[in-house]
Short mmCIF file of C-alpha atoms and ligand atoms in Angstrom, two decimals:
data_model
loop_
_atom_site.label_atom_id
_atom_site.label_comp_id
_atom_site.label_asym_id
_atom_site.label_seq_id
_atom_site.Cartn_x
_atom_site.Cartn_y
_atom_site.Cartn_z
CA UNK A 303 -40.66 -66.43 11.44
CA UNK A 304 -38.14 -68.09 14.02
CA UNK A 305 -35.89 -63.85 14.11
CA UNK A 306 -39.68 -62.79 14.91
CA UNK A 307 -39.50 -62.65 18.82
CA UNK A 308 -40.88 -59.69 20.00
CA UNK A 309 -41.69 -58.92 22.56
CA UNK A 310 -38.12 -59.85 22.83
CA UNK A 311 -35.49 -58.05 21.23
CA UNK A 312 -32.03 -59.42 20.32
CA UNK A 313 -29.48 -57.63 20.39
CA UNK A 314 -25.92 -58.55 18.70
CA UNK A 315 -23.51 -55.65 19.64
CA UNK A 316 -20.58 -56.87 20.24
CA UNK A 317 -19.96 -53.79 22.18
CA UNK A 318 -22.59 -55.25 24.66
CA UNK A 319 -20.15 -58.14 25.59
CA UNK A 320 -19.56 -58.51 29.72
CA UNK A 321 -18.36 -60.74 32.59
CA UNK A 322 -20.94 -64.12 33.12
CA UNK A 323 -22.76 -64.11 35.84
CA UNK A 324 -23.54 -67.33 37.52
CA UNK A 325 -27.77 -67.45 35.91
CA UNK A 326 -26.50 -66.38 32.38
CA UNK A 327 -28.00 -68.78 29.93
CA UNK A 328 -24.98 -71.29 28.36
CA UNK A 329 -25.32 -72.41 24.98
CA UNK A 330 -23.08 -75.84 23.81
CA UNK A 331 -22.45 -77.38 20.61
CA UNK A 332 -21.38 -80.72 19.22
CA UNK A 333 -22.20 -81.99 15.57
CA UNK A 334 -25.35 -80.41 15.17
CA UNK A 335 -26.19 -80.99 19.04
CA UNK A 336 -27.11 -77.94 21.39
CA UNK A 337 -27.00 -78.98 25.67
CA UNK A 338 -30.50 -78.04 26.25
CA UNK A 339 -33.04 -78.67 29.64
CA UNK A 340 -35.94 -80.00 28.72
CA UNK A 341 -38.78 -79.29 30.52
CA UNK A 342 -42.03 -80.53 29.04
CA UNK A 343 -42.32 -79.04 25.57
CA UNK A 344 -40.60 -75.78 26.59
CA UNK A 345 -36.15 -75.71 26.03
CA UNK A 346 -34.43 -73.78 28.84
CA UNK A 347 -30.55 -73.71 28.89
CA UNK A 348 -27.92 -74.51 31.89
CA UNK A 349 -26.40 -71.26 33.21
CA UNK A 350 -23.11 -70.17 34.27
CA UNK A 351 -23.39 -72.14 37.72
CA UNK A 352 -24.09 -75.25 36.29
CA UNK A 353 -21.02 -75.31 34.54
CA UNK A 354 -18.90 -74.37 37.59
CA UNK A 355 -20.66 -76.38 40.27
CA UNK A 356 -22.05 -79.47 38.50
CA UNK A 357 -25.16 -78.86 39.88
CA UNK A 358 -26.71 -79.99 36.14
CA UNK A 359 -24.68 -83.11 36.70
CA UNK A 360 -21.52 -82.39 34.86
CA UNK A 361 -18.50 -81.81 36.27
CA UNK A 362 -16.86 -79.29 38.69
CA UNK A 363 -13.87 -78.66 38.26
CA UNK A 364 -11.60 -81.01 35.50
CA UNK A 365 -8.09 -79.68 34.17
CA UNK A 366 -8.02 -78.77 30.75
CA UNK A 367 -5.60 -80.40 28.49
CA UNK A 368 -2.27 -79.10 27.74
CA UNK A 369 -3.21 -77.71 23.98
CA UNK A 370 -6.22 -76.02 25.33
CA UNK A 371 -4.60 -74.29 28.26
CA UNK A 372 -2.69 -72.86 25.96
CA UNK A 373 -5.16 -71.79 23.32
CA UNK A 374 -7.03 -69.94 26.41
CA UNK A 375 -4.41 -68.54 28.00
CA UNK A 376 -3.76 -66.64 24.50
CA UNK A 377 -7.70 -65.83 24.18
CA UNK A 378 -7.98 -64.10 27.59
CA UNK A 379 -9.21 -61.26 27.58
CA UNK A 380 -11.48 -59.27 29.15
CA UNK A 381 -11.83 -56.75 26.41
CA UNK A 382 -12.37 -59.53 23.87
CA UNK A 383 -15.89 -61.23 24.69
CA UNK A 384 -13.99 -63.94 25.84
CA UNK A 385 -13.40 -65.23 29.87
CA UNK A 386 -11.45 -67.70 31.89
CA UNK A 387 -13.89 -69.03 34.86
CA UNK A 388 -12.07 -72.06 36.81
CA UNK A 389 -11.20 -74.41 33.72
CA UNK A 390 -13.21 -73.47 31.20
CA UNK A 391 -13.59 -70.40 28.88
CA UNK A 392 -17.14 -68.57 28.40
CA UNK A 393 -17.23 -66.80 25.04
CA UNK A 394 -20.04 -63.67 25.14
CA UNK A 395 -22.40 -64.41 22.33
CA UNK A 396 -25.41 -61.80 22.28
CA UNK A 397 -27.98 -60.71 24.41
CA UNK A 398 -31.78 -60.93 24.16
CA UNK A 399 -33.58 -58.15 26.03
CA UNK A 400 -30.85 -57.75 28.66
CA UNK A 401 -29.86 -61.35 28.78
CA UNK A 402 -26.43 -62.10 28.28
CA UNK A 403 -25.69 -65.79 26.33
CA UNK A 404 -22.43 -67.41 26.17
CA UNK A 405 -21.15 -70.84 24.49
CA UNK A 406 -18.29 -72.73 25.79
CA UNK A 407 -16.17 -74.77 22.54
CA UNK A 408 -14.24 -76.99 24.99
CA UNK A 409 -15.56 -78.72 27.13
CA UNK A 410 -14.63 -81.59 29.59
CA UNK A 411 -15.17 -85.15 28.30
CA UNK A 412 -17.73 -85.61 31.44
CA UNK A 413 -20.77 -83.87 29.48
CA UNK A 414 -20.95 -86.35 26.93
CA UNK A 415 -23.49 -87.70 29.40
CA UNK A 416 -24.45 -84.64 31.58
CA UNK A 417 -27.69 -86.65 32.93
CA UNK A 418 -30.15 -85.23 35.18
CA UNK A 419 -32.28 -82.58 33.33
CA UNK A 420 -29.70 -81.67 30.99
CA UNK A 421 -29.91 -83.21 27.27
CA UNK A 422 -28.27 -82.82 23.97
CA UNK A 423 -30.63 -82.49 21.33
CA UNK A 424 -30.63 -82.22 17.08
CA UNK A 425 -30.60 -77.89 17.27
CA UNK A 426 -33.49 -79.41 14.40
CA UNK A 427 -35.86 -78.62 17.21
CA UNK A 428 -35.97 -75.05 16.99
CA UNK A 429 -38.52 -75.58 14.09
CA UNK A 430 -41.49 -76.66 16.84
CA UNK A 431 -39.61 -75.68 20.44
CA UNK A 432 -41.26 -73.22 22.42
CA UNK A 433 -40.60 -70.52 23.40
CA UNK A 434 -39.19 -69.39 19.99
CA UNK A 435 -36.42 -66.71 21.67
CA UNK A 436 -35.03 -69.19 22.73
CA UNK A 437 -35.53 -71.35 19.81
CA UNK A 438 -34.18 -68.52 17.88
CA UNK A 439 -30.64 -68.58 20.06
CA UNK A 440 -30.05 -72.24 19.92
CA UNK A 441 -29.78 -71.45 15.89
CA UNK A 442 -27.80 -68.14 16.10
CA UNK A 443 -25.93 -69.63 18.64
CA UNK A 444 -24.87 -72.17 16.46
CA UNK A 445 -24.09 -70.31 13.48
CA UNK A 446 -21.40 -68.38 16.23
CA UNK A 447 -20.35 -71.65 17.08
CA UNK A 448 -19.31 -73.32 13.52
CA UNK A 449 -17.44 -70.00 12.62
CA UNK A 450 -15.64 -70.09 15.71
CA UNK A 451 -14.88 -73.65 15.18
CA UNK A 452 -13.76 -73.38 11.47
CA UNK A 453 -10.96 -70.28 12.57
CA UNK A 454 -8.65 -71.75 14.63
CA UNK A 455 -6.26 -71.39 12.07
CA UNK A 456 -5.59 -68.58 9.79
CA UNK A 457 -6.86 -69.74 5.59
CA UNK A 458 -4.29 -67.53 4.30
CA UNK A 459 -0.86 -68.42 6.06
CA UNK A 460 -1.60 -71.38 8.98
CA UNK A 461 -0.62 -69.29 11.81
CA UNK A 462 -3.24 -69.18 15.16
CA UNK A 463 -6.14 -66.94 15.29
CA UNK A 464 -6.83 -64.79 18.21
CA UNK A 465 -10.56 -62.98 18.83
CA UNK A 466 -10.60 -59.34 18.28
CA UNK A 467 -10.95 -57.30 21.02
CA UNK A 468 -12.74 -54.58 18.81
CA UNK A 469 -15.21 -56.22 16.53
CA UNK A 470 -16.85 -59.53 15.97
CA UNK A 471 -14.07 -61.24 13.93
CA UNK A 472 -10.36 -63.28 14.44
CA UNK A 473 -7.30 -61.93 13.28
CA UNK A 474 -4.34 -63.67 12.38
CA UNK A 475 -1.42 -62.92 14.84
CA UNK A 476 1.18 -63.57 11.98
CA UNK A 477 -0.05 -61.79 8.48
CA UNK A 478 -2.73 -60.14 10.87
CA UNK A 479 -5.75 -61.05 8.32
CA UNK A 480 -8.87 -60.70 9.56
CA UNK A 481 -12.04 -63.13 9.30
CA UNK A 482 -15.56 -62.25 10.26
CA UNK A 483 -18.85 -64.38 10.35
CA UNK A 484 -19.73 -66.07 7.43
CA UNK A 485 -22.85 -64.90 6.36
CA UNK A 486 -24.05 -65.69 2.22
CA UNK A 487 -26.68 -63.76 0.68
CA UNK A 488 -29.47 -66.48 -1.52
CA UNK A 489 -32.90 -65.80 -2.53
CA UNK A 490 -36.24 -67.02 -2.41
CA UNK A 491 -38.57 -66.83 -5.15
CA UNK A 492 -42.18 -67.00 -5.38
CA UNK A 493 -42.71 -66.72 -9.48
CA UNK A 494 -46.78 -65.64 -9.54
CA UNK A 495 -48.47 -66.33 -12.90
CA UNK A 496 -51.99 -64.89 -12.64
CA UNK A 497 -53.60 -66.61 -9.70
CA UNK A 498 -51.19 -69.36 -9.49
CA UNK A 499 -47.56 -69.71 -8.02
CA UNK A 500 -44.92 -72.17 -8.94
CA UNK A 501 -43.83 -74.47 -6.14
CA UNK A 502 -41.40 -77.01 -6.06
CA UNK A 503 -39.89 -80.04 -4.06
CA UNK A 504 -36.13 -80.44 -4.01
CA UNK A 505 -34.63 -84.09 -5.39
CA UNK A 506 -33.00 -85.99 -3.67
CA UNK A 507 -33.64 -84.84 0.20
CA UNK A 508 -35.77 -85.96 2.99
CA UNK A 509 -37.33 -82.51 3.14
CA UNK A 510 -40.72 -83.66 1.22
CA UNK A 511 -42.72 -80.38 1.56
CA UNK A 512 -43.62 -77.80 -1.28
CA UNK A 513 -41.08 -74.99 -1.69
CA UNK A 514 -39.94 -72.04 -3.25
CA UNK A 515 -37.08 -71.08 -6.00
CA UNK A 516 -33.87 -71.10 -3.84
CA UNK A 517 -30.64 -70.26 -4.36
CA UNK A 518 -27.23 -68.51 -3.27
CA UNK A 519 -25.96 -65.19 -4.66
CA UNK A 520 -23.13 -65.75 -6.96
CA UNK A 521 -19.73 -63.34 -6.82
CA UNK A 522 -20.02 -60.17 -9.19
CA UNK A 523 -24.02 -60.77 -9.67
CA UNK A 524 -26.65 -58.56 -7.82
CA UNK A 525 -29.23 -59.81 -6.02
CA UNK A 526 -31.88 -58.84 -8.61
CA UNK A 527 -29.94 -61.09 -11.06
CA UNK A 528 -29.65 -64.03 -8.92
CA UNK A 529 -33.25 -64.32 -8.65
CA UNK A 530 -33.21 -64.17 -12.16
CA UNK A 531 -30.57 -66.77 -12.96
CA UNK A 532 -32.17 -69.18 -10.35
CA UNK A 533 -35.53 -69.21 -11.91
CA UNK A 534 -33.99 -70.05 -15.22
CA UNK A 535 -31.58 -72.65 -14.00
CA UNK A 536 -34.37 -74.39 -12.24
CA UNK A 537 -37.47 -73.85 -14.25
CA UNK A 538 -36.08 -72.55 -17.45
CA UNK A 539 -38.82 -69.29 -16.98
CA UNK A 540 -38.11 -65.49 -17.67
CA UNK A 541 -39.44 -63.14 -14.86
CA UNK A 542 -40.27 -59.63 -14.30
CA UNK A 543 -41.87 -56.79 -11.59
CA UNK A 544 -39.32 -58.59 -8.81
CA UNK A 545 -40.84 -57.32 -5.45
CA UNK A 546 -39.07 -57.09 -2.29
CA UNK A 547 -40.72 -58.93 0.07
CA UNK A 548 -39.31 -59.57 3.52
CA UNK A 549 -35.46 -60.95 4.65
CA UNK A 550 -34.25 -64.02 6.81
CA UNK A 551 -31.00 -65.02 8.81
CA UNK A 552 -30.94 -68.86 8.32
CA UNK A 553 -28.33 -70.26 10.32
CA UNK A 554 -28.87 -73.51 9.53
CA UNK A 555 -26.61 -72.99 6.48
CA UNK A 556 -24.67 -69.29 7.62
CA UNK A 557 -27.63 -67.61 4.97
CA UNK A 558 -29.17 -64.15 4.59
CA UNK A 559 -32.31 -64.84 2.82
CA UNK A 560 -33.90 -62.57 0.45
CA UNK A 561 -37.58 -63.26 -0.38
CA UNK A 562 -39.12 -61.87 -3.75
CA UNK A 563 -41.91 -61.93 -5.24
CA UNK A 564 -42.09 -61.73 -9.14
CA UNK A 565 -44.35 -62.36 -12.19
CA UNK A 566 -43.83 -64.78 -15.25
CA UNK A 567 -42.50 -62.71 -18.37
CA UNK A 568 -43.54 -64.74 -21.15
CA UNK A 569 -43.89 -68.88 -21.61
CA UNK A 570 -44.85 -70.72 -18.57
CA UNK A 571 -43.75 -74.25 -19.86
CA UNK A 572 -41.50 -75.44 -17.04
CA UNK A 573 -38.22 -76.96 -17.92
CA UNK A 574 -37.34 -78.50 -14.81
CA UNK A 575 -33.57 -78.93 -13.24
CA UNK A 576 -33.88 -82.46 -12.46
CA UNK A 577 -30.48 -82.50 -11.00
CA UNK A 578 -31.55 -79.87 -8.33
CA UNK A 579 -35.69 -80.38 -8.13
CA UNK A 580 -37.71 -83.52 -8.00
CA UNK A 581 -41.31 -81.51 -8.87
CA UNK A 582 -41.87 -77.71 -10.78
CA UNK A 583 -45.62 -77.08 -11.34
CA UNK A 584 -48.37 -74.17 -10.84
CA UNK A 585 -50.81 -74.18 -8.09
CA UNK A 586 -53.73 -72.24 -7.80
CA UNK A 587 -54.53 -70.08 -4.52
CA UNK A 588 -57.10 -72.67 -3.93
CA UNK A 589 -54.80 -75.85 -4.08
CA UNK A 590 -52.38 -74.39 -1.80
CA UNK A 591 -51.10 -76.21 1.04
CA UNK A 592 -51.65 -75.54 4.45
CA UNK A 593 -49.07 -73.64 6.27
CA UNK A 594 -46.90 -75.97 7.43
CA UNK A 595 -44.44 -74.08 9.86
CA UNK A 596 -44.38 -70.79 11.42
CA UNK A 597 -40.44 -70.28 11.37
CA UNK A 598 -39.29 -70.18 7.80
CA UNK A 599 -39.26 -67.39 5.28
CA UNK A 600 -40.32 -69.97 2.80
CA UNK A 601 -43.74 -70.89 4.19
CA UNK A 602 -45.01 -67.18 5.06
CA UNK A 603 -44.84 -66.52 1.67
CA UNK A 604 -46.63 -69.30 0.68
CA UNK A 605 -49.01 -68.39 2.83
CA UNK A 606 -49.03 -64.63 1.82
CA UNK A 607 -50.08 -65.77 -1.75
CA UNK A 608 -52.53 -68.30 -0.63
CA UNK A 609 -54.38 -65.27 1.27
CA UNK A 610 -53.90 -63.21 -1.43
CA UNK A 611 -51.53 -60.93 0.61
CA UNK A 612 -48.56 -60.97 -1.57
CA UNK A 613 -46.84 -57.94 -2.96
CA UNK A 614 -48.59 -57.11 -6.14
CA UNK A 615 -46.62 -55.17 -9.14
CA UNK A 616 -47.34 -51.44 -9.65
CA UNK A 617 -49.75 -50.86 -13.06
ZN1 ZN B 1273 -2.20 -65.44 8.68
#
């Protein structure tokens, strides 16, 4: 799955945060763009220097505007994950093995068009880009990104936010509340009736491929009961022996996945959610599909049952 990079290991203590240095990896994002290097089928990322000498093609050294000089001049902070190089602000993101990466929000109107090797690219193509820690930061990166993005401003009274400089999160520097990633709990299901599973395909998307029962936690419920409540919204099917399979940060939509497996408690006549699925039915092991992908939480288990790997329930 795309978190599985060892040998790699990521690390997200904020804790970790320090100065760039000039071949720390930089990671950019603009409407579901990432600033990439392509070269061949492997993704590398500018670093530090490329930013500050426009060796990558971009510029050197362009004056902020006004607004922003004074958003950054309220971030710095060395004790805060954020830093002031020249004109532009790195913000410490994580570190994979002892790699630190960094995003900048604002930056100069010249790398619209950084030509040379640099390119901006859907962040879509961490599904087949190689090699996958890398794949796997241009999605977490991402998910850092859009929160940062979406707190500018305090929800609860309008005032500016400013980064902690204790914890991963933005505090208000009026009413002082305090806003941390968004990250929402949802389930997959994989509902096993003897040897069969139920797949399904979602209405009204592109995405044409078999999948699971999906759907977000809602407030007050457990996560046991949201698997039940999905299956029954979608299907219209009572379940039982829920087992735990495996979890999933999905940061395409700011998602903590929770795979289970389960078995059908009673009638397996599908009554189908047309407004969420376009197809319910049972396959056999046999008429599975092939794997299609290698990164989602969603096809290993499809591929667990096809094997005959899954969980089973306890006699
Ligand atoms: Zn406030």
């Amino acid at each position: 799955m795309i978190q599985d990079i060892a040998p790699h290991r990521y690390d997200n203590a904020f804790a970790l945060r320090r100065r760039p240095e000039p071949e720390d990896p930089v990671l950019c994002y603009r409407d579901g763009e990432v600033l990439l290097v392509r070269k061949g089928e492997e993704i590398d990322f500018l670093r530090v220097r490329d930013f500050l000498t426009g060796d990558a093609g971009g510029p050197a050294d362009i004056a902020p505007q006004d607004e922003q000089t004074e958003r950054r001049a309220e971030e710095q902070n060395d004790d805060n994950g954020f830093y002031n190089i020249g004109n532009l602000t790195f913000i410490y993101l994580f570190s994979i093995d002892k790699t630190p990466y960094y995003s900048i929000d604002v930056l100069p109107e010249a790398w619209e068009n950084p030509g040379k090797d640099a390119v901006w690219e859907s962040v879509r193509l961490f599904r087949s880009a190689r090699p996958i820690d890398r794949a796997f930061a241009v999605i977490t990166g991402m998910q850092l990104a859009r929160w940062r993005q979406e707190h500018h401003f305090c929800g609860k009274c309008g005032s500016r936010m400013r980064p902690s400089r204790t914890e991963r999160a933005f505090i208000c520097t009026s009413c002082k509340n305090t806003v941390y990633p968004k990250i929402c709990p949802a389930v997959i299901v994989a509902v096993t009736h003897g040897d069969s599973v139920l797949l399904t395909k979602y209405a009204g998307r592109d995405y044409a491929n078999y999948a699971l029962i999906a759907g977000f936690a809602e407030v007050g419920e457990t996560i046991e009961e949201t698997v039940h409540r999905e299956v029954m919204e979608e299907v219209g099917l009572r379940v039982k022996n829920l087992r735990f399979y495996k979890s999933q940060p999905w940061s395409l939509s700011d998602t903590l996945l929770m795979g289970f497996f389960c078995d059908l408690d009673g009638d397996e006549t599908i009554t189908l959610d047309a407004t969420e699925l376009a197809v319910g039915e049972w396959k056999r092991r046999s008429e599975m599909p092939d794997r299609r992908d290698d990164v989602s939480l969603t096809s290993e288990m499809m591929e667990q049952f096809r094997l005959g790997k899954e969980p089973v329930s306890q006699p």
